[in-house]
CSV table of C-alpha atoms in Angstrom, one decimal:
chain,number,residue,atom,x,y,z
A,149,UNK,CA,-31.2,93.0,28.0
A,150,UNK,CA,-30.5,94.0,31.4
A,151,UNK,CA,-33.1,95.1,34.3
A,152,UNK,CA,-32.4,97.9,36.5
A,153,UNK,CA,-29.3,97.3,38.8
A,154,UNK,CA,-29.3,97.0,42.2
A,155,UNK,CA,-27.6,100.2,43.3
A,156,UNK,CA,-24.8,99.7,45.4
A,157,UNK,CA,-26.5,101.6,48.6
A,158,UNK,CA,-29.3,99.3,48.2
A,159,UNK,CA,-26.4,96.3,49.4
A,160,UNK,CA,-25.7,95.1,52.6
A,161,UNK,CA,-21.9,96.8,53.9
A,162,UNK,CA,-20.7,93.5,53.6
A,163,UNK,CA,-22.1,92.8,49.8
A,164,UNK,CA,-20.4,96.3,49.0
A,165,UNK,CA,-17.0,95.5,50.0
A,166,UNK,CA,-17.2,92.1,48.1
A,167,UNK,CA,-18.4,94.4,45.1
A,168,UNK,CA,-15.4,96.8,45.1
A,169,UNK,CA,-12.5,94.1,45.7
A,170,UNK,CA,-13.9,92.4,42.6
A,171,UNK,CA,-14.2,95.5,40.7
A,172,UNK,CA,-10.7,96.2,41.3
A,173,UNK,CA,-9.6,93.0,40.8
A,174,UNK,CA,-9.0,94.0,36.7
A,175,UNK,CA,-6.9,91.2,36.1
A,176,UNK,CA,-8.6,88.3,37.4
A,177,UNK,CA,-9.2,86.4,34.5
A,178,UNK,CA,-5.4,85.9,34.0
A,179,UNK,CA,-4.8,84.7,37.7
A,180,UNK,CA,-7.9,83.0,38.2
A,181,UNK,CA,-6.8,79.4,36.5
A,182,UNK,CA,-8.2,77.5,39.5
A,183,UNK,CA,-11.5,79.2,39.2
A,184,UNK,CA,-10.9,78.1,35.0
A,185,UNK,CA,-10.6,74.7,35.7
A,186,UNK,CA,-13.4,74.5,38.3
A,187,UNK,CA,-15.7,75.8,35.4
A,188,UNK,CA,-14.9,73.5,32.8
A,189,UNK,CA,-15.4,71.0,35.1
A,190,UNK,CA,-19.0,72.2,35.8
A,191,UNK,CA,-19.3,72.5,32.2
A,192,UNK,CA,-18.9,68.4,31.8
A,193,UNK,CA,-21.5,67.7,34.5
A,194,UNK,CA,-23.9,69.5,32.6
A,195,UNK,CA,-26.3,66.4,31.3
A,196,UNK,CA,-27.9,68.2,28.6
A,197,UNK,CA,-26.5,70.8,26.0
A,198,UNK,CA,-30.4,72.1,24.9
A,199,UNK,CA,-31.6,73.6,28.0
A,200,UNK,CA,-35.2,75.8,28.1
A,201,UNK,CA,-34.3,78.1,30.6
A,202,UNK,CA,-30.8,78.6,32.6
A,203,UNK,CA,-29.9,80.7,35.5
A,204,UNK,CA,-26.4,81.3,36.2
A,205,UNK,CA,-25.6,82.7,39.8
A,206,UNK,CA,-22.6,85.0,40.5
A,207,UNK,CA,-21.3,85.3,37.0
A,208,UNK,CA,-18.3,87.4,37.8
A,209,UNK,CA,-15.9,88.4,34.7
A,210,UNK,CA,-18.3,85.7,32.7
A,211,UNK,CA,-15.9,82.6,32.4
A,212,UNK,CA,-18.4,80.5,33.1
A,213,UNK,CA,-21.1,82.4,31.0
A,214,UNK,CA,-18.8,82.0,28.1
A,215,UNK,CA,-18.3,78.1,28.2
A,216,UNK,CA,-22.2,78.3,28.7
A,217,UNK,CA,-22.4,80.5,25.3
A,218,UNK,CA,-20.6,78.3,23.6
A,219,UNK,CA,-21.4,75.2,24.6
A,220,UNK,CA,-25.8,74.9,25.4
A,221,UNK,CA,-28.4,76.3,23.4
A,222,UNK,CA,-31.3,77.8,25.4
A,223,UNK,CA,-34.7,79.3,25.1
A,224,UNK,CA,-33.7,81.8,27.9
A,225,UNK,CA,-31.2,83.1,29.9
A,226,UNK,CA,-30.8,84.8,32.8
A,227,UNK,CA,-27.0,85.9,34.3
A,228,UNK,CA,-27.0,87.6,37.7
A,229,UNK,CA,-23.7,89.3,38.9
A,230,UNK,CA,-23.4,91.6,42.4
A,231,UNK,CA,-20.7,94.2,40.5
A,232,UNK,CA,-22.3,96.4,37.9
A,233,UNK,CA,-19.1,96.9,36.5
A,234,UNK,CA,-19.5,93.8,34.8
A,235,UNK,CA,-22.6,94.7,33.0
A,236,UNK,CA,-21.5,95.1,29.3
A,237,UNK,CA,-18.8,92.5,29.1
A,238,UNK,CA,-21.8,89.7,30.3
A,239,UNK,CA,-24.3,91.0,27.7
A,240,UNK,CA,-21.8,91.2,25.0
A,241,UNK,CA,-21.2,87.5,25.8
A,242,UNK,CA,-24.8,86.6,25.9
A,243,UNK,CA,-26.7,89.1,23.9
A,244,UNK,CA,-29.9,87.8,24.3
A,245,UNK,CA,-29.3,86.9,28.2
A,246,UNK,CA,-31.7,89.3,30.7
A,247,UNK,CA,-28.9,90.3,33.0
A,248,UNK,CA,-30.2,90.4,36.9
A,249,UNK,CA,-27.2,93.0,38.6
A,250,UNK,CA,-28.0,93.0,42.2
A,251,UNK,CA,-27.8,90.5,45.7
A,252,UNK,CA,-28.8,86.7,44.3
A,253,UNK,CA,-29.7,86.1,48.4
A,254,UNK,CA,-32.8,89.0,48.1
A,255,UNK,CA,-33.5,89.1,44.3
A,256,UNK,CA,-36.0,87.7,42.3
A,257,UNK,CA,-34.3,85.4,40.1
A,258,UNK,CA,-37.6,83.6,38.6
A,259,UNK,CA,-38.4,80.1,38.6
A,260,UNK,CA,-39.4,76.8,36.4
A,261,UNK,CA,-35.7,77.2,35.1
A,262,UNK,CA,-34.0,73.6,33.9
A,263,UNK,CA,-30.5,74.4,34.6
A,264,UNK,CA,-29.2,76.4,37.6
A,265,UNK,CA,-25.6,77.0,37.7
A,266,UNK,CA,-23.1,78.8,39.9
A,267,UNK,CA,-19.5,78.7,39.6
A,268,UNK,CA,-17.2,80.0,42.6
A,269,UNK,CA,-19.0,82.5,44.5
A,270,UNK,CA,-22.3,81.0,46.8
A,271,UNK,CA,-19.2,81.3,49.3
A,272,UNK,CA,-19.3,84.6,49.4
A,273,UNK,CA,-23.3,84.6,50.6
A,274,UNK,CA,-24.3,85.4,54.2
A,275,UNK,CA,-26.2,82.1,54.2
A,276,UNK,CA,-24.5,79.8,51.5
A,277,UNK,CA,-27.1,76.6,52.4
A,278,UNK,CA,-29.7,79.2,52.0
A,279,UNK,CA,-29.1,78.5,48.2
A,280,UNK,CA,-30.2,75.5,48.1
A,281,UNK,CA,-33.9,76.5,49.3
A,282,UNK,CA,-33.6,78.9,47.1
A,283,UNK,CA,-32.9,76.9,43.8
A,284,UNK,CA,-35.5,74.1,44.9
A,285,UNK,CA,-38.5,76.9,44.7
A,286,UNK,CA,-37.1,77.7,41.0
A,287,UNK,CA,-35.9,74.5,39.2
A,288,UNK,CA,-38.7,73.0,37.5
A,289,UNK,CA,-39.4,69.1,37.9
A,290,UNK,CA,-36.1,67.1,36.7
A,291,UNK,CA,-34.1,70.0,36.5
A,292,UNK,CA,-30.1,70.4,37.2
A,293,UNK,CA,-28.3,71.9,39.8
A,294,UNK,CA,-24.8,72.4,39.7
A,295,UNK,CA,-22.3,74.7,41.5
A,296,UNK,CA,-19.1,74.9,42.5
A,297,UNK,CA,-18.1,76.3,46.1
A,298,UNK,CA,-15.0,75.3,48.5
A,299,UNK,CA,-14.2,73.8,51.4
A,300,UNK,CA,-12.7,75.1,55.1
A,301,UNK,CA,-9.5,73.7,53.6
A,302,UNK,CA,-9.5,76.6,50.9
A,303,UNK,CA,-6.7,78.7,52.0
A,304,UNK,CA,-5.8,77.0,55.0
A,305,UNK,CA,-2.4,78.8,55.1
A,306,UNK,CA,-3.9,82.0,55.5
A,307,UNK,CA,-6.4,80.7,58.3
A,308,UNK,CA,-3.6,79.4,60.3
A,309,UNK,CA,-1.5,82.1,60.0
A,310,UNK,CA,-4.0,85.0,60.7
A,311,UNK,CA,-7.2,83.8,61.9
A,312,UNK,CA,-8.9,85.5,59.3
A,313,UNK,CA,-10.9,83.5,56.7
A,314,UNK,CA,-14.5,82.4,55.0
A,315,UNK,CA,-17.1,80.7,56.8
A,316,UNK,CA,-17.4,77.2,54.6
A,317,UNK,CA,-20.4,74.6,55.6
A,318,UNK,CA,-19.1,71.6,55.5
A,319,UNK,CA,-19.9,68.5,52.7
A,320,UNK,CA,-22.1,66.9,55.3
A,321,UNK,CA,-24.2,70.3,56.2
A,322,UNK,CA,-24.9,70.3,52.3
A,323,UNK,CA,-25.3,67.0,51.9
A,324,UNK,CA,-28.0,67.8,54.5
A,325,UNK,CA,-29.6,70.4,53.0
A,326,UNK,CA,-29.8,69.0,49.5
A,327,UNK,CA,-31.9,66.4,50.9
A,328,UNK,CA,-34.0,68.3,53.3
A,329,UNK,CA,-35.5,70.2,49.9
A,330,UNK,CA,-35.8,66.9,48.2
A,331,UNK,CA,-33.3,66.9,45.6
A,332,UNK,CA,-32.6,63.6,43.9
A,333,UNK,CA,-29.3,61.9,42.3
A,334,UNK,CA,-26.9,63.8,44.2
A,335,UNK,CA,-22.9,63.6,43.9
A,336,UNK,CA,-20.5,66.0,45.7
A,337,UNK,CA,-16.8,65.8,44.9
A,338,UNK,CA,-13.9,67.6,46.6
A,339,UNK,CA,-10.8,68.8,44.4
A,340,UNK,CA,-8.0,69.9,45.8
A,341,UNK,CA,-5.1,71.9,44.4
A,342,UNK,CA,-1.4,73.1,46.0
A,343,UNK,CA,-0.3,76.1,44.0
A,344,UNK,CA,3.3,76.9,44.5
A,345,UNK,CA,4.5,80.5,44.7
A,346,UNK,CA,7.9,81.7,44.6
A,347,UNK,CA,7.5,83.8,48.3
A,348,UNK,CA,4.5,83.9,50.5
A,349,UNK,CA,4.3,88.0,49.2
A,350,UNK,CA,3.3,86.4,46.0
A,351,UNK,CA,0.5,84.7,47.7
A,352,UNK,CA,-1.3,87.6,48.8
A,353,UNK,CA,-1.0,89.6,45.4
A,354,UNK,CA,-2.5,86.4,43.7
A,355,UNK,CA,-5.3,86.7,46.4
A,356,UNK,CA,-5.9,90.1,45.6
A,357,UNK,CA,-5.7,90.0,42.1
A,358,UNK,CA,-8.2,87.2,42.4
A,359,UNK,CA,-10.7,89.5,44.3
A,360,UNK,CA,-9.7,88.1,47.6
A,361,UNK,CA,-9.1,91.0,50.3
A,362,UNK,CA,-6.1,90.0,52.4
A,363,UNK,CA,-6.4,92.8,55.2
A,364,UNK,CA,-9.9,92.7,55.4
A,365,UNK,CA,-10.7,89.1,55.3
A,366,UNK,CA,-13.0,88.7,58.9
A,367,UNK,CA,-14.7,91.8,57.7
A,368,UNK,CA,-16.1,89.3,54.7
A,369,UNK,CA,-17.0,86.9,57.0
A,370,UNK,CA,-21.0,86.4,57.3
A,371,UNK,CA,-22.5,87.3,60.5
A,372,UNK,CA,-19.2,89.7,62.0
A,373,UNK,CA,-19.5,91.9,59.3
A,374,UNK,CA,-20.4,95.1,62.0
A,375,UNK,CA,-18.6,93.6,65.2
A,376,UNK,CA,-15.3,92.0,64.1
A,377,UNK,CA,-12.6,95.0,63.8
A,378,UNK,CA,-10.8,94.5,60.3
A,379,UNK,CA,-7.4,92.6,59.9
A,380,UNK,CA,-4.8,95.1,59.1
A,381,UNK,CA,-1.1,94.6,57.8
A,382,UNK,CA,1.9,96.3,59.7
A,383,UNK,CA,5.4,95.9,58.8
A,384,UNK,CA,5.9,93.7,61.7
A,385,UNK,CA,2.7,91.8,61.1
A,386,UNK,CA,4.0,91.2,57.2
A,387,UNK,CA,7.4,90.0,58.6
A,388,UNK,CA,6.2,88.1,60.8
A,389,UNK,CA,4.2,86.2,58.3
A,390,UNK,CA,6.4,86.1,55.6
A,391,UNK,CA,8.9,84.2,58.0
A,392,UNK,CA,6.1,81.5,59.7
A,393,UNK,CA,5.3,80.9,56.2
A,394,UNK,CA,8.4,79.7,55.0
A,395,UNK,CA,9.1,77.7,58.5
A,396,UNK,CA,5.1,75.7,58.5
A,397,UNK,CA,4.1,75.6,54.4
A,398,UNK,CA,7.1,75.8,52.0
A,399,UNK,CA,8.7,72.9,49.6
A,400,UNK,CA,10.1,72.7,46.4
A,401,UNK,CA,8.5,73.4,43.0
A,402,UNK,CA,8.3,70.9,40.1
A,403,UNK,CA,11.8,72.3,39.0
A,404,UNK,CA,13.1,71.7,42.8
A,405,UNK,CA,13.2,75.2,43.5
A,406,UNK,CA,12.5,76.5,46.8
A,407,UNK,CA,8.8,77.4,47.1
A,408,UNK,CA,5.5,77.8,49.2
A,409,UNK,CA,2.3,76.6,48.7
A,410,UNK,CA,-1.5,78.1,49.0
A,411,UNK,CA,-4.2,75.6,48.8
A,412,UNK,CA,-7.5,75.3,47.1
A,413,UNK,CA,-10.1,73.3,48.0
A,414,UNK,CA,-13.0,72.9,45.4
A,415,UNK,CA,-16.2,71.3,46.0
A,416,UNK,CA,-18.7,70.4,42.9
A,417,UNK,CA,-22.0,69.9,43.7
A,418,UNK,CA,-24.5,68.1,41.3
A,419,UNK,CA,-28.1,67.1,41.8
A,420,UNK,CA,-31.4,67.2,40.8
A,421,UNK,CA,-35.3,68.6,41.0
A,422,UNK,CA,-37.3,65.2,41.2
C-alpha cells in the first residue's frame, strides 16, 4: 500500500543526486556485504519479535526490510525509501507495509510507533542528529530505537587522499543528543572493518556500485551542496591517486598477496522511549 511519492522536483538538489546514484547503483545488493552484516546485527538488538507498529527509515534495496519480514510480526508497518525506484520490490517484501517514498527529514512519518529502525542511511541527511528529535516525537512510551550510521573514520582513505567526504557527528554529539530528548538505556558501539581490494581502482567501482559517488563526493556533503564546486577525476588526478594509494594504505591480503585497504566504520545505536 503505498502513498503518493514524493516527486523528485519536490527534493532538495542535494536529496536528488543521492536519489539517482542509488538508483543506478543496480548491483548493490551483491557489493553491499558490509551494509549485510550491519543489518543482521541490528536485527539481534531488536528486544522484541511482536512489535505494534514499526517504522523503518531509508529502506534502500530492502535488506533490512527483509530480515524485518521475516523475522517480527507487527500490527503495522510503515517503510520509507527517498528513490521511487524501489517502490515495488519493498511492497513485494512487505505487502501489507504503507510505503512513505519521499525525504524522511520533511515527511510525515506518524507517531506512537514501538520500533523505529534505520539501517545505513541517516548519514546521508542534512541534519543526521536531527533524527533523533525526530524519533522522540514518534516512539511511543518504552519503545526501541535502533540504527546504524558510521563514523568520520568511514572511508578514511578517500578523505585523505581527496578531501572529499561525509559530514559524520561524532559518538559524543549523539551520545548528546540521545539524552537531550530523554531517551533511556542507551548503548553505542563502533565496528570497524578493513576491506582489502586488489588495486585502489577497485575501490572506487565498489564505491560506486554501493551508491557512493566518487567524483561528486563534497557535492553530498550537507550544507555545501550549492557553494562547493564538484570533485572531478582527470587522468592525472586518477594517477596521482592510484600511486599515493599504494605508497600510504596498501598490505597484503589473507592469502599474502599484495593489496589495499578501504575502511568502514559502523556505529549501532540502541536506546529507548522512557
Amino acid at each position: 500500500m503505498m502513498e503518493n511519492p514524493t516527486p523528485w522536483s519536490d527534493l532538495s538538489a542535494r536529496k536528488q543526486t543521492i536519489a539517482r546514484h542509488f538508483s543506478q547503483a543496480n548491483t548493490y545488493d551483491q557489493h553491499a556485504h558490509i551494509q549485510q552484516h550491519v543489518c543482521q546485527d541490528l536485527l539481534a538488538r531488536i528486544a522484541h519479535r511482536s512489535q505494534d507498529s514499526v517504522l523503518e527509515v531509508g529502506a534502500g534495496t530492502g535488506q533490512m526490510t527483509q530480515l524485518l519480514a521475516t523475522s517480527l510480526q507487527s500490527k503495522r508497518w510503515i517503510i520509507n525509501e527517498l528513490c521511487a525506484k524501489q517502490t515495488a520490490h519493498l511492497q513485494s517484501i512487505l505487502p501489507t507495509a504503507q510505503l512513505r517514498i519521499g525525504d524522511a527529514e520533511t515527511m510525515d512519518l506518524d507517531a506512537n510507533h514501538s520500533l523505529i529502525i534505520s539501517a545505513n542511511a541517516i548519514q546521508w541527511f542534512d541534519d543526521p542528529l536531527r533524527f533523533i528529535s525526530q524519533s522522540s516525537m514518534r516512539l511511543k512510551t518504552g519503545g526501541q530505537l535502533l540504527l546504524s550510521t558510521f563514523t568520520a573514520n568511514n572511508f578514511l582513505q578517500i578523505k585523505s587522499l581527496t578531501g572529499q567526504g561525509l559530514h559524520y557527528p561524532d559518538i559524543t554529539a549523539w551520545q548528546a543528543a540521545l539524552h537531550d530528548h530523554g531517551f533511556d538505556q542507551i548503548e553505542l558501539s563502533t565496528q570497524r572493518f578493513d576491506i582489502p581490494f586488489t588495486k585502489p581502482y577497485e575501490v572506487l567501482k565498489h564505491m560506486k556500485v554501493t551508491g557512493v559517488s566518487t567524483n561528486q563526493t563534497q557535492l553530498l556533503r550537507a550544507g555545501e551542496a550549492s557553494e562547493a564546486a564538484p570533485f572531478t577525476w582527470t587522468k592525472a588526478r586518477l594517477q596521482q591517486f592510484e600511486r599515493e594509494y599504494w605508497q600510504k594504505f596498501s598490505g597484503q591480503d589473507d592469502h599474502g598477496q599484495p593489496c589495499v585497504y578501504l575502511t568502514y566504520e559502523a556505529l549501532i545505536i540502541n536506546a529507548y522511549q522512557p
